[in-house]
């Protein structure tokens, strides 16, 4: 698809996926929530395939990174 062309999902087009030439978007425009789920070990947000931005570990910590270095981490207490 070309830039600024939107792929719509859902009966009312409640979810949009597109690229505007500079940035890419996943947008929920409906009445519900945008949910990212996993039954694996967690969810990672990454720059490319080698640098972490954030990690959300199932039944564990949330880790926030700066320049691929863990700078903040939650604990169970």
PDB file of C-alpha atoms in Angstrom:
ATOM      1  CA  UNK A   1       0.000   0.000   0.000  1.00  0.00           C
ATOM      2  CA  UNK A   2       1.121   3.542  -0.640  1.00  0.00           C
ATOM      3  CA  UNK A   3       1.710   6.133   2.099  1.00  0.00           C
ATOM      4  CA  UNK A   4      -1.421   7.611   3.672  1.00  0.00           C
ATOM      5  CA  UNK A   5      -3.539   4.636   2.585  1.00  0.00           C
ATOM      6  CA  UNK A   6      -5.357   3.186   5.586  1.00  0.00           C
ATOM      7  CA  UNK A   7      -6.188  -0.491   6.143  1.00  0.00           C
ATOM      8  CA  UNK A   8      -9.386  -0.689   8.199  1.00  0.00           C
ATOM      9  CA  UNK A   9     -10.378  -3.647  10.380  1.00  0.00           C
ATOM     10  CA  UNK A  10     -13.665  -4.373  12.148  1.00  0.00           C
ATOM     11  CA  UNK A  11     -17.263  -3.914  11.039  1.00  0.00           C
ATOM     12  CA  UNK A  12     -17.137  -0.138  11.569  1.00  0.00           C
ATOM     13  CA  UNK A  13     -13.463   0.264  10.699  1.00  0.00           C
ATOM     14  CA  UNK A  14     -12.602   0.544  14.391  1.00  0.00           C
ATOM     15  CA  UNK A  15      -8.908  -0.284  13.902  1.00  0.00           C
ATOM     16  CA  UNK A  16      -6.608   1.448  11.447  1.00  0.00           C
ATOM     17  CA  UNK A  17      -3.146   0.483  10.233  1.00  0.00           C
ATOM     18  CA  UNK A  18      -1.195   2.919   8.056  1.00  0.00           C
ATOM     19  CA  UNK A  19       2.027   4.772   7.265  1.00  0.00           C
ATOM     20  CA  UNK A  20       2.028   8.535   6.593  1.00  0.00           C
ATOM     21  CA  UNK A  21       5.434   8.736   4.904  1.00  0.00           C
ATOM     22  CA  UNK A  22       7.251   9.441   8.193  1.00  0.00           C
ATOM     23  CA  UNK A  23       5.638   7.316  10.902  1.00  0.00           C
ATOM     24  CA  UNK A  24       3.672   4.072  11.168  1.00  0.00           C
ATOM     25  CA  UNK A  25       0.416   3.866  13.102  1.00  0.00           C
ATOM     26  CA  UNK A  26      -1.817   1.249  14.714  1.00  0.00           C
ATOM     27  CA  UNK A  27      -4.855   3.216  15.822  1.00  0.00           C
ATOM     28  CA  UNK A  28      -7.989   2.169  17.725  1.00  0.00           C
ATOM     29  CA  UNK A  29     -10.772   4.586  16.827  1.00  0.00           C
ATOM     30  CA  UNK A  30     -13.648   2.550  18.294  1.00  0.00           C
ATOM     31  CA  UNK A  31     -15.244   2.456  21.706  1.00  0.00           C
ATOM     32  CA  UNK A  32     -13.111  -0.345  23.154  1.00  0.00           C
ATOM     33  CA  UNK A  33      -9.440  -0.696  24.004  1.00  0.00           C
ATOM     34  CA  UNK A  34      -6.389  -1.537  21.945  1.00  0.00           C
ATOM     35  CA  UNK A  35      -5.027  -4.680  23.590  1.00  0.00           C
ATOM     36  CA  UNK A  36      -1.748  -6.462  23.015  1.00  0.00           C
ATOM     37  CA  UNK A  37      -1.797  -9.937  24.536  1.00  0.00           C
ATOM     38  CA  UNK A  38       0.629 -12.797  24.890  1.00  0.00           C
ATOM     39  CA  UNK A  39       0.551 -16.307  26.293  1.00  0.00           C
ATOM     40  CA  UNK A  40       4.322 -16.513  25.914  1.00  0.00           C
ATOM     41  CA  UNK A  41       6.986 -15.130  28.258  1.00  0.00           C
ATOM     42  CA  UNK A  42       6.172 -11.451  27.750  1.00  0.00           C
ATOM     43  CA  UNK A  43       5.959  -8.513  25.374  1.00  0.00           C
ATOM     44  CA  UNK A  44       9.054  -6.654  24.161  1.00  0.00           C
ATOM     45  CA  UNK A  45       9.196  -3.240  22.491  1.00  0.00           C
ATOM     46  CA  UNK A  46      12.380  -3.049  20.462  1.00  0.00           C
ATOM     47  CA  UNK A  47      14.401  -0.770  18.193  1.00  0.00           C
ATOM     48  CA  UNK A  48      15.247  -3.097  15.348  1.00  0.00           C
ATOM     49  CA  UNK A  49      15.905  -6.659  16.434  1.00  0.00           C
ATOM     50  CA  UNK A  50      18.685  -6.093  18.960  1.00  0.00           C
ATOM     51  CA  UNK A  51      17.882  -3.101  21.208  1.00  0.00           C
ATOM     52  CA  UNK A  52      15.198  -3.109  23.914  1.00  0.00           C
ATOM     53  CA  UNK A  53      13.006  -0.100  24.648  1.00  0.00           C
ATOM     54  CA  UNK A  54      10.750  -1.831  27.202  1.00  0.00           C
ATOM     55  CA  UNK A  55       9.981  -5.344  28.378  1.00  0.00           C
ATOM     56  CA  UNK A  56       6.771  -6.534  30.022  1.00  0.00           C
ATOM     57  CA  UNK A  57       7.511  -9.936  31.542  1.00  0.00           C
ATOM     58  CA  UNK A  58       4.576 -12.269  32.240  1.00  0.00           C
ATOM     59  CA  UNK A  59       4.042 -12.509  36.028  1.00  0.00           C
ATOM     60  CA  UNK A  60       7.242 -10.488  36.462  1.00  0.00           C
ATOM     61  CA  UNK A  61       8.869  -7.120  36.100  1.00  0.00           C
ATOM     62  CA  UNK A  62       8.329  -4.220  33.766  1.00  0.00           C
ATOM     63  CA  UNK A  63      11.691  -2.969  32.519  1.00  0.00           C
ATOM     64  CA  UNK A  64      12.353   0.382  30.835  1.00  0.00           C
ATOM     65  CA  UNK A  65      15.544   0.900  28.843  1.00  0.00           C
ATOM     66  CA  UNK A  66      17.651   3.846  27.741  1.00  0.00           C
ATOM     67  CA  UNK A  67      20.162   3.149  24.975  1.00  0.00           C
ATOM     68  CA  UNK A  68      19.592  -0.598  25.524  1.00  0.00           C
ATOM     69  CA  UNK A  69      20.479  -0.361  29.233  1.00  0.00           C
ATOM     70  CA  UNK A  70      17.864  -1.308  31.845  1.00  0.00           C
ATOM     71  CA  UNK A  71      17.272   1.932  33.786  1.00  0.00           C
ATOM     72  CA  UNK A  72      14.037   1.184  35.645  1.00  0.00           C
ATOM     73  CA  UNK A  73      12.487  -2.080  36.792  1.00  0.00           C
ATOM     74  CA  UNK A  74       9.447  -2.884  38.904  1.00  0.00           C
ATOM     75  CA  UNK A  75       9.500  -5.552  41.625  1.00  0.00           C
ATOM     76  CA  UNK A  76       6.806  -7.539  43.411  1.00  0.00           C
ATOM     77  CA  UNK A  77       7.099  -5.301  46.464  1.00  0.00           C
TER      78      UNK A  77
END
